[in-house]
Coordinates of C-alpha atoms in Angstrom, one line a residue:
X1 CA 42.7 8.3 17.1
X2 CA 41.1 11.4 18.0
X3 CA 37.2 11.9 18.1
X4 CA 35.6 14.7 19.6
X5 CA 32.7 17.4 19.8
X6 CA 33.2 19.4 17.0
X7 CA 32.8 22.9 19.0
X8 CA 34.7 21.4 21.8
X9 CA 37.3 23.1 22.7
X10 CA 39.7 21.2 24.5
X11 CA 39.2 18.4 21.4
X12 CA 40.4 21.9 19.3
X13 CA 43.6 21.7 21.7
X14 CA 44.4 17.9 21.4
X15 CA 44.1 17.5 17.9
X16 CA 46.6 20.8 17.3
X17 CA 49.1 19.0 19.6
X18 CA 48.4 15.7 17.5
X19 CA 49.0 17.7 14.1
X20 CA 52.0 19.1 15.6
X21 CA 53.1 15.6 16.3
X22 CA 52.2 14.3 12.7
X23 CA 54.6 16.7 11.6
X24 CA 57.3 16.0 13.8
X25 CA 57.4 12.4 13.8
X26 CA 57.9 10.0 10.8
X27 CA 55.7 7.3 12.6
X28 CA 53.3 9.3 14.4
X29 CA 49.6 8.7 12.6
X30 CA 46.6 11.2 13.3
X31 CA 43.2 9.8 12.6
X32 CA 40.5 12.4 13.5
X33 CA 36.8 11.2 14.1
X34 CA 34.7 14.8 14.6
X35 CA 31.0 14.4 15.6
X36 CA 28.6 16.9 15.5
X37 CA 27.6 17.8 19.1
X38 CA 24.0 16.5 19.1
X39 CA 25.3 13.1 18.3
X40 CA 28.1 13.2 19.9
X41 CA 26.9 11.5 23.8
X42 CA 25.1 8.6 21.5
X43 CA 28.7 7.9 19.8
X44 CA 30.9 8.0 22.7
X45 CA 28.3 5.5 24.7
X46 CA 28.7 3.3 21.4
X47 CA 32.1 3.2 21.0
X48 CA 32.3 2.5 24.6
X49 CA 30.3 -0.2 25.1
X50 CA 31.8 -1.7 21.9
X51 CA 35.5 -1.7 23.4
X52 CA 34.8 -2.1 27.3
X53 CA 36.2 1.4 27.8
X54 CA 35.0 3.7 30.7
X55 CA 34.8 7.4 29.2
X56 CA 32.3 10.8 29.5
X57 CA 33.8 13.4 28.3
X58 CA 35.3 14.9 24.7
X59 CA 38.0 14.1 23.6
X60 CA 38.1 10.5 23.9
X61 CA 41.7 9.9 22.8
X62 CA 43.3 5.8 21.7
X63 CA 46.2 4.6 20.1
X64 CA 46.1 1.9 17.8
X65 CA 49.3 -0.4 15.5
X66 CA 47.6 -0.3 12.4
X67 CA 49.9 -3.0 11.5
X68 CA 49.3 -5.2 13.9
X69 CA 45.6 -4.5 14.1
X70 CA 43.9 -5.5 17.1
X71 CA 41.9 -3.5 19.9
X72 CA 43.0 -0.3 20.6
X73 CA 44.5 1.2 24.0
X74 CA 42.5 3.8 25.6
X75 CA 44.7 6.9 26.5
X76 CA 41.7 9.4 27.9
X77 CA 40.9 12.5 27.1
X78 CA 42.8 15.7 26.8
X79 CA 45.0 15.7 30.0
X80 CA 46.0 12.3 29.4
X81 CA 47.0 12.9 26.1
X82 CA 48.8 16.0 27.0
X83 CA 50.8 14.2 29.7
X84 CA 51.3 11.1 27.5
X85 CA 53.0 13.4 25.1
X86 CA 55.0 15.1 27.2
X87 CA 56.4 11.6 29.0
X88 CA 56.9 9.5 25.5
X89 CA 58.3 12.6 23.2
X90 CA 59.0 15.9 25.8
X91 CA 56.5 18.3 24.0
X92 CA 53.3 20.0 25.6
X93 CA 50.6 22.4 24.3
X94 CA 51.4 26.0 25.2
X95 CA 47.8 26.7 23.4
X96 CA 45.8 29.4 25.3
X97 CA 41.9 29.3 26.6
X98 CA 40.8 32.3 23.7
X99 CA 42.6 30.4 21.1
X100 CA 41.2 26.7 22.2
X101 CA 38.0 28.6 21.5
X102 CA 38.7 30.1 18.0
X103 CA 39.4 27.1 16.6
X104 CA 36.6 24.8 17.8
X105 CA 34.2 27.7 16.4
X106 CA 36.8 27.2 13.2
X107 CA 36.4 23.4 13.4
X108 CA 32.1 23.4 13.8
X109 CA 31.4 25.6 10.6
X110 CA 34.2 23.3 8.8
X111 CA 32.0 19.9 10.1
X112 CA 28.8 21.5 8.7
X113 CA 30.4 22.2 5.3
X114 CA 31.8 18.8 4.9
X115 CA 27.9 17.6 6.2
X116 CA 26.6 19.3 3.5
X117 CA 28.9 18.8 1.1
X118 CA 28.4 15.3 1.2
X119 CA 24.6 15.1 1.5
X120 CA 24.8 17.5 -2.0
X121 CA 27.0 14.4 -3.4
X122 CA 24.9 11.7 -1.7
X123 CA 22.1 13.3 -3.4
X124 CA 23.4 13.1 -6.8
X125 CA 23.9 9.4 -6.7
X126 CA 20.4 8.8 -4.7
X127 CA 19.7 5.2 -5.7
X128 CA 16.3 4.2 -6.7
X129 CA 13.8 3.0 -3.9
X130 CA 12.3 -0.3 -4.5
X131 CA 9.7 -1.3 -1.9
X132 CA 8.7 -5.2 -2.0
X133 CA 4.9 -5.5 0.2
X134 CA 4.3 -9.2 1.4
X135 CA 8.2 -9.4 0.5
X136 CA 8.1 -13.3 2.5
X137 CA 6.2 -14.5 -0.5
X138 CA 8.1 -17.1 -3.0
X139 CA 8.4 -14.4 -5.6
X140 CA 10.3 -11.6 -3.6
X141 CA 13.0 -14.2 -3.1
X142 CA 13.5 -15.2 -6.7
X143 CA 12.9 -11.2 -7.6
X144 CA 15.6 -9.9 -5.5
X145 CA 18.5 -11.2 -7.5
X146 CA 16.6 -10.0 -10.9
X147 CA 16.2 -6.2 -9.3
X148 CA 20.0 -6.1 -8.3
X149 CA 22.2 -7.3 -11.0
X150 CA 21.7 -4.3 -13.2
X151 CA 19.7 -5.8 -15.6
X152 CA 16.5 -4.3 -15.3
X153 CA 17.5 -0.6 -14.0
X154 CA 20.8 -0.3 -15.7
X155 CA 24.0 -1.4 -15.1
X156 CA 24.7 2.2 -13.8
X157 CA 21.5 2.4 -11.3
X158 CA 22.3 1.6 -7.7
X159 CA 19.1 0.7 -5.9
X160 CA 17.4 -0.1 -2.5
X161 CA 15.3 -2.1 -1.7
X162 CA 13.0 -2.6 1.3
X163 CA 11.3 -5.1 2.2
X164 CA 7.6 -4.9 4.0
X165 CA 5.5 -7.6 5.2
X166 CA 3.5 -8.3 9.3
X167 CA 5.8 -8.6 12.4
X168 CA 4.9 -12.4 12.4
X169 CA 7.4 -12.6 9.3
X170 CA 10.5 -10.5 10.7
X171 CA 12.5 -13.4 10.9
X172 CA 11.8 -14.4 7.3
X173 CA 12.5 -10.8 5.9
X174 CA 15.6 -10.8 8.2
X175 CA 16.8 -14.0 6.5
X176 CA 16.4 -12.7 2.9
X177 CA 18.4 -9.0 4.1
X178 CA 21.2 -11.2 5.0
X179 CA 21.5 -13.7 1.9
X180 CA 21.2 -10.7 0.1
X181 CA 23.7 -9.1 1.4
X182 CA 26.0 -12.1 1.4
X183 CA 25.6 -12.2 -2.6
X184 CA 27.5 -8.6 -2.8
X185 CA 25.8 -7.2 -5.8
X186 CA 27.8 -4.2 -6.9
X187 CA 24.3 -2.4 -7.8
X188 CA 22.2 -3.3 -4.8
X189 CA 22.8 -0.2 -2.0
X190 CA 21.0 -1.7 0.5
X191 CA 18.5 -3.4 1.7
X192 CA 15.9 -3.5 4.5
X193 CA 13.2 -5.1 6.3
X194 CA 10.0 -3.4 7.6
X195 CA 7.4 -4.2 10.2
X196 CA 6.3 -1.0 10.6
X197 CA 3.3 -0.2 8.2
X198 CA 3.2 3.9 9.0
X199 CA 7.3 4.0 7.4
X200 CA 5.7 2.1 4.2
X201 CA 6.8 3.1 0.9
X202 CA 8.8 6.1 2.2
X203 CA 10.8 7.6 -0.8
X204 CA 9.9 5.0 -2.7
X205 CA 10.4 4.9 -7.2
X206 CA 8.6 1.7 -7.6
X207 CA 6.7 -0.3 -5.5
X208 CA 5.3 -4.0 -6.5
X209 CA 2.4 -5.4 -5.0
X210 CA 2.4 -8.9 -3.8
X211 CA -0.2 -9.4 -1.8
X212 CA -2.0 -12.0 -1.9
X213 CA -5.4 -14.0 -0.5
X214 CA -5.7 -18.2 -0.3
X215 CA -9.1 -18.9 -2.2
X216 CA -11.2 -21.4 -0.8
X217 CA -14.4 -21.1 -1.5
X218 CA -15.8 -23.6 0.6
X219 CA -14.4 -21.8 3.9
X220 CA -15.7 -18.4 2.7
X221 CA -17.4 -16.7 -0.7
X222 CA -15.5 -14.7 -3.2
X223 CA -17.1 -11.4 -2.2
X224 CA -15.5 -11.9 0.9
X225 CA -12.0 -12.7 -0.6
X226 CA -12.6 -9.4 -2.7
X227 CA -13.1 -7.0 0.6
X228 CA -9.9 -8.6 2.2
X229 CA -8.1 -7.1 -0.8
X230 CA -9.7 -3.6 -0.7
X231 CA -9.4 -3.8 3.2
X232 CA -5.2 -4.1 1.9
X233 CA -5.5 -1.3 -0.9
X234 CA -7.4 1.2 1.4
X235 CA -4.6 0.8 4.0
X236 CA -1.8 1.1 1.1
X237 CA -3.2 3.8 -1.2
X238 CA -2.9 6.5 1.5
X239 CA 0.4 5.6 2.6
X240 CA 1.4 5.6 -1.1
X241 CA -0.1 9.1 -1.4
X242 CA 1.8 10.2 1.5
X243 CA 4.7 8.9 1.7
X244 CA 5.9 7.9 -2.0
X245 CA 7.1 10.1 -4.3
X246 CA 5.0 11.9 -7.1
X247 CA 6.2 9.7 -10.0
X248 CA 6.2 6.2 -8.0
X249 CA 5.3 3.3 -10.5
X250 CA 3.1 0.6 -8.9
X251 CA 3.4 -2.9 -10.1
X252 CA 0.7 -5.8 -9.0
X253 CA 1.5 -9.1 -9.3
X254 CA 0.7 -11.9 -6.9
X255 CA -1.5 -15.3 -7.5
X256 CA -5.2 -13.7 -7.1
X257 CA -6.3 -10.6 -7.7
X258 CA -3.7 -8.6 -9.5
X259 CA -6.4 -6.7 -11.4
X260 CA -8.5 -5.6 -8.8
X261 CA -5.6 -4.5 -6.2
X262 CA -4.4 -2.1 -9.2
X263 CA -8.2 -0.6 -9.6
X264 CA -8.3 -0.5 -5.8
X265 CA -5.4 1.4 -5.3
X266 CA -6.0 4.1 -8.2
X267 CA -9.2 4.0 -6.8
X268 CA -8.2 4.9 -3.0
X269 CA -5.3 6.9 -4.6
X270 CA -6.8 9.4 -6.7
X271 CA -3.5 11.6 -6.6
X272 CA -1.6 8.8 -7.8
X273 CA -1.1 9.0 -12.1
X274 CA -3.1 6.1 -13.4
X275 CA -0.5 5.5 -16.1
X276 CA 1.6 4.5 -13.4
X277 CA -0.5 1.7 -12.1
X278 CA -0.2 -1.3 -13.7
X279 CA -0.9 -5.1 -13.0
X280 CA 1.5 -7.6 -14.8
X281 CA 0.4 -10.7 -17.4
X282 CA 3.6 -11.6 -18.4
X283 CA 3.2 -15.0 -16.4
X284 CA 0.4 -16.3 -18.7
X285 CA 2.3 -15.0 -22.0
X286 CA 5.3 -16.4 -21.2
X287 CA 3.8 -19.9 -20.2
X288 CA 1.4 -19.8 -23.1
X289 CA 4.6 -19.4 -25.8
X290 CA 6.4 -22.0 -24.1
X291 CA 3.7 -24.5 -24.7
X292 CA 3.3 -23.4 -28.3
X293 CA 7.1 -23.9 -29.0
X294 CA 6.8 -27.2 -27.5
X295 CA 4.1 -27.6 -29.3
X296 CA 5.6 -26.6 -32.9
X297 CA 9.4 -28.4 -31.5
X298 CA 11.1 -25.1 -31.8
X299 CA 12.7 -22.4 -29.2
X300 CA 10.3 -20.4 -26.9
X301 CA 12.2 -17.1 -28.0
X302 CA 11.0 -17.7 -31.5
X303 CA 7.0 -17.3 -30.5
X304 CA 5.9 -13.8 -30.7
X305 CA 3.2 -11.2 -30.4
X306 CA 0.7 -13.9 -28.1
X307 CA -2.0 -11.6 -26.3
X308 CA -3.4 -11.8 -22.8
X309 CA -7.0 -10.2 -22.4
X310 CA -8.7 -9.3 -19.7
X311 CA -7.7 -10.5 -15.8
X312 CA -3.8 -11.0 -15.4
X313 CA -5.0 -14.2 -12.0
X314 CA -8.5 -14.5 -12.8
X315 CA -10.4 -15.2 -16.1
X316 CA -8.7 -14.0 -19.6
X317 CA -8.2 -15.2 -22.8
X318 CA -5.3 -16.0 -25.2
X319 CA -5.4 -14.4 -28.4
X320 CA -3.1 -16.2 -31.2
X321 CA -4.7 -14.4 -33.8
X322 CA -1.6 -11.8 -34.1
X323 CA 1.2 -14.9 -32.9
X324 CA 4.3 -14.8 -34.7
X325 CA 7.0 -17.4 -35.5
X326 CA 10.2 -16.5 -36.2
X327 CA 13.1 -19.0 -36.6
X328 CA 10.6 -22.0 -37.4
X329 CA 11.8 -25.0 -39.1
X330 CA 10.2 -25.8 -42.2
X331 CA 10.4 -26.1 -46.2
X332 CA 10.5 -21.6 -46.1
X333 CA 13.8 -20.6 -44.8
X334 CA 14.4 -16.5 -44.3
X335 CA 16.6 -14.4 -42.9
X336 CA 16.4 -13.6 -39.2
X337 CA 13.5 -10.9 -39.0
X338 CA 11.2 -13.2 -41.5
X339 CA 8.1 -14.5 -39.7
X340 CA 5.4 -16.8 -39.9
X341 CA 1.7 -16.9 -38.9
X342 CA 1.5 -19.1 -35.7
X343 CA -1.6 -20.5 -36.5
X344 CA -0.7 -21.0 -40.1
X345 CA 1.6 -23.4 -38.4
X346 CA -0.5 -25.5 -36.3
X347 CA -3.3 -27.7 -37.6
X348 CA -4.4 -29.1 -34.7
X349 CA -7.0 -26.7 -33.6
X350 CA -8.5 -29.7 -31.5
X351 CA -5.4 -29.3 -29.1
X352 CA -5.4 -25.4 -28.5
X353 CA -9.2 -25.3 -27.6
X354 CA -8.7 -28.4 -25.5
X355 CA -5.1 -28.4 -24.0
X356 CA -4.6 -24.7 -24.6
X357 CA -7.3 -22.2 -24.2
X358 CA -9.9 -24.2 -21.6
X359 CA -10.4 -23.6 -18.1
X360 CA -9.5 -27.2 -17.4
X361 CA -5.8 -27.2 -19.8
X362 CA -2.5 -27.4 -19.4
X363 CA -1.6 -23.8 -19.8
X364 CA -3.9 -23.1 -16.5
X365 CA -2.2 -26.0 -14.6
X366 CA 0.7 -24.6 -15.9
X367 CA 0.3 -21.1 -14.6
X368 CA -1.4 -21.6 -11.1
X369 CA 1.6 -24.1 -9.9
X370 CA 3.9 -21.4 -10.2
X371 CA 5.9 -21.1 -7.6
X372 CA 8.1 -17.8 -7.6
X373 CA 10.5 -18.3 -10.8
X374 CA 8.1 -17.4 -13.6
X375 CA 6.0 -14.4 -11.9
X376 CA 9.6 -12.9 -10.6
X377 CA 10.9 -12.8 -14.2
X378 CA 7.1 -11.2 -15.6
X379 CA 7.8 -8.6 -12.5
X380 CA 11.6 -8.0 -13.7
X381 CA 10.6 -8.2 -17.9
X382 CA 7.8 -5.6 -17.7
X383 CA 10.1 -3.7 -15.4
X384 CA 12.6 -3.4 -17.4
X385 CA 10.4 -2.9 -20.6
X386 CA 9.2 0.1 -18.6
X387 CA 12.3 1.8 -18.2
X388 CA 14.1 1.2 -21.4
X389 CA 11.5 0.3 -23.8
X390 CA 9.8 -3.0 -25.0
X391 CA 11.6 -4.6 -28.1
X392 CA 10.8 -2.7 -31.5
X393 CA 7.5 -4.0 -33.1
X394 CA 6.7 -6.4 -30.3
X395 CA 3.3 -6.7 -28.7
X396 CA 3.2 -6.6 -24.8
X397 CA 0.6 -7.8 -22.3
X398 CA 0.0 -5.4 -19.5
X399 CA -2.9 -5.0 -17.4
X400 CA -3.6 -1.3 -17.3
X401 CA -6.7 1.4 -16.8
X402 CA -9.2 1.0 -19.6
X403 CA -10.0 4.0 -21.4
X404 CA -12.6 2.4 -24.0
X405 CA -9.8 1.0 -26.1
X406 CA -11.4 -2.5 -27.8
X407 CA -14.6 -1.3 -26.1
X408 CA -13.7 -2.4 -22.9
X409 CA -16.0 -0.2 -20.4
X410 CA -13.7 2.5 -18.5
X411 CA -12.1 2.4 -15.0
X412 CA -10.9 -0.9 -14.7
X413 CA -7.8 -2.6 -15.4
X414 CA -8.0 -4.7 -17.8
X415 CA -4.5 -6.5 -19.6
X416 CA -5.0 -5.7 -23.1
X417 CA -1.6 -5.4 -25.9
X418 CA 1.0 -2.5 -25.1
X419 CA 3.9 -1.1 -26.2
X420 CA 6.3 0.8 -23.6
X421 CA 8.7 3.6 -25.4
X422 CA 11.0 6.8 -23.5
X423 CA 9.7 5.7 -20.0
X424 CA 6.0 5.2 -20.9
X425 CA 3.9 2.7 -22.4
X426 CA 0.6 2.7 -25.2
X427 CA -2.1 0.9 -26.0
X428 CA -2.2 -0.7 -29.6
X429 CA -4.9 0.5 -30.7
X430 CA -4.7 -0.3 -34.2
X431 CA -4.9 -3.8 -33.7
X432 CA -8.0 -5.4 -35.3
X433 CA -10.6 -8.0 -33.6
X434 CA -13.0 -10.6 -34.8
X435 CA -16.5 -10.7 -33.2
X436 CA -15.9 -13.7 -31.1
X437 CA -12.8 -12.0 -29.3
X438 CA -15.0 -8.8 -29.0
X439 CA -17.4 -10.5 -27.3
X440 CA -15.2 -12.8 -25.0
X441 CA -13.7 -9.3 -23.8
X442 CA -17.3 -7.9 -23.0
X443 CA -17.3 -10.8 -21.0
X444 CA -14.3 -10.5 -19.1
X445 CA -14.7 -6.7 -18.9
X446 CA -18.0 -8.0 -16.8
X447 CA -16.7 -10.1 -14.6
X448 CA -14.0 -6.9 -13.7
X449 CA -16.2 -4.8 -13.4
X450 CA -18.3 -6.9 -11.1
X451 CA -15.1 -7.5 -9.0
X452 CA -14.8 -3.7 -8.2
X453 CA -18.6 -3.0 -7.8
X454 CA -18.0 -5.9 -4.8
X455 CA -15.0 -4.1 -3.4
X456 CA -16.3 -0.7 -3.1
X457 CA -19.7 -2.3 -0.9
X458 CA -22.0 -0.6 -4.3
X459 CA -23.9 -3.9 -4.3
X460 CA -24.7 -6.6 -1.7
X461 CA -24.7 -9.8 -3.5
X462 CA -23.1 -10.6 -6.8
X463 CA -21.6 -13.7 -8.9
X464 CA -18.9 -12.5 -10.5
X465 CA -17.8 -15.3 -12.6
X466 CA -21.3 -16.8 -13.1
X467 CA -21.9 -20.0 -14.8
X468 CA -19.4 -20.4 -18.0

């Protein structure tokens, strides 16, 4: 084995004896490690230190049994090797000083053209930067397997993904890097853990938002809850700005406040595209079609088209007013695209304002016990809906930036029924509300609203969610 300084001249010298010795010998094996010279003391004091070996100068010259495997045995540098050949096989180097140098000049400008060669290929296959903030959360760790398996990039998009959360959970992060690892997905590149909030969101594609705040509002008011969370998006819109690259896609998600950290961070990140920012609902859509299949005794695949209004963690309402059932067992059979009215199909409209739709139901006990599984898939559907496009004719619940659509007062994000086609996604506007749903989303656009107006210190004091 033969590593060197690439412009070094005596490495030139060894390596032409070794090549003259490849040739020669049937069993002689050349392996050449060149370094560029700036790197070069680092390497040599690694490889050092890794095998016990005393060395300081280039070449550093070993012989290994590749067969037999095992640590190698340290020859020395070029003199050694010179009189090692010349004892074991009877041939020297007869090579003169003026040559030596020609060919370590030759053998630098051939180790920069490989370097760039390969940074040209690297960049070709750059794999997509995923960036993970509170990443010792429940979620990241139920999200991580979704992300890698191909599913929601591709089955043809490598990825990385980093991992950022405080120093106090390094440990945690470290613990996820290596089971992560250990699962070998083909697709995943790497994978990282951060401390270090000024190398945030470097290079990064997408970025998902997990930060989150424990509400209790008997320690401490909501208005102070919501300036913990702008104090978080003034520190990470900047960064984002900076560091992240023009087209980044932000995702929020989290338990509280998935809304307002979206606002906050288009706010504080005026250079970031607002279509790019967009909090996720998916949680309370899926939960609310499971109860309804349970509900009806039929498969939670079947229940289409349900709609989530207004705050993704806070106060919203389920709209069944366009809910489709498809699949549903009863005296109409059809083929497999034929569909039903959902609330053709339930009579009980005592249960869904009871059980369903109240503060105080099951579909809220349902959601707020969540515990990483549900949220991780919402992160990974709308994900994947993003990048290859939301099934054909189906209605999706996104939070995103109001532009007066179902008017719903501008400049907040507010989850209303999307469609995402070629990379983007739309509002449905053509959609058609009763009066009650209009006014329930005045409502909830109020109590947005409200939210950011605390965030940005415009007013002093304010009750949000007043008395309902």
């Amino acid at each position: 084995v033969f590593p060197g300084k690439a412009n070094c001249p005596y490495y030139a010298k060894a390596e032409h004896l070794a090549d003259y010795l490849q040739a020669t010998l049937p069993s002689f094996k050349v392996h050449k490690i060149t370094q560029h010279p700036d790197k070069w003391e680092q390497w040599l004091h690694d490889i050092c230190e890794t095998n016990g070996w005393e060395h300081r100068q280039s070449p550093i010259i070993w012989r290994e049994l590749l067969d037999r495997g095992g640590k190698g045995q340290l020859l020395g540098g070029l003199n050694d090797f010179l009189e090692y050949a010349q004892q074991y096989y009877g041939i020297t180097s007869m090579m003169l000083s003026e040559e030596m140098l020609n060919i370590a000049e030759e053998n630098l400008q051939a180790y920069l053209e490989i370097v760039k060669e390969d940074e040209e290929l690297k960049s070709l296959i750059k794999p997509l930067q995923i960036w993970i903030t509170s990443a010792s959360a429940p979620i990241c760790y139920q999200l991580i397997p979704l992300l890698a398996n191909g599913e929601v990039f591709g089955m043809t998009t490598e990825i990385s993904i980093h991992l950022l959360d405080t120093g106090q959970f390094k440990e945690v992060l470290c613990s996820i890097v290596m089971e992560a690892e250990d699962m070998a997905f083909p697709l995943l590149r790497s994978i990282l853990e951060h401390t270090e909030i000024d190398e945030a969101f470097i290079e990064a594609d997408v970025i998902i938002v997990l930060d989150d705040v424990l509400l209790n509002l008997e320690v401490q008011s909501l208005e102070n809850y919501i300036r913990e969370v702008s104090e978080i998006c003034q520190l990470y819109a900047p960064l984002i700005e900076k560091n992240a690259k023009s087209e980044v896609r932000v995702i929020s998600s989290g338990k509280t406040f998935a809304n307002l950290k979206a606002t906050l961070i288009m706010t504080y990140g005026p250079s970031i595209k607002p279509e790019n920012i967009i909090a996720v609902a998916t949680s309370w859509e899926s939960a609310a079609k499971a109860m309804l299949a349970r509900k009806l005794n039929m498969s939670t695949a079947g229940v289409k088209d349900v709609i989530v209004w207004g705050n993704t963690t806070g106060s919203n309402y389920i709209d069944l007013s366009h809910a489709k059932l498809y699949g549903y067992d009863s005296a109409i059979w059809g083929p497999a695209n034929f569909q039903r009215p959902l609330l053709n199909m339930i009579y009980d409209r005592e249960w869904i304002h009871s059980e369903f739709l109240s503060a105080q139901g099951s579909l809220h006990s349902r959601v707020s016990r969540c515990t990483g599984m549900l949220p991780a898939h919402a992160v990974a559907t709308v994900l994947q809906y993003w990048y290859h496009g939301s099934p054909p004719g189906e209605i999706v619940s996104v939070g995103v930036l109001s532009e007066g659509q179902f008017c719903v007062p501008e400049g907040i994000i507010f989850s209303m029924p999307v469609r995402f086609q070629h990379g983007n996604w739309e509002v449905i506007k053509e959609l058609e509300i009763d009066g009650t749903t209009q006014e329930v989303l005045g409502r909830l656009a109020h109590e947005l609203t409200q939210e950011k107006l605390i965030a940005l210190k415009e007013i002093k004091e304010i009750h949000p969610y007043g008395e309902d």
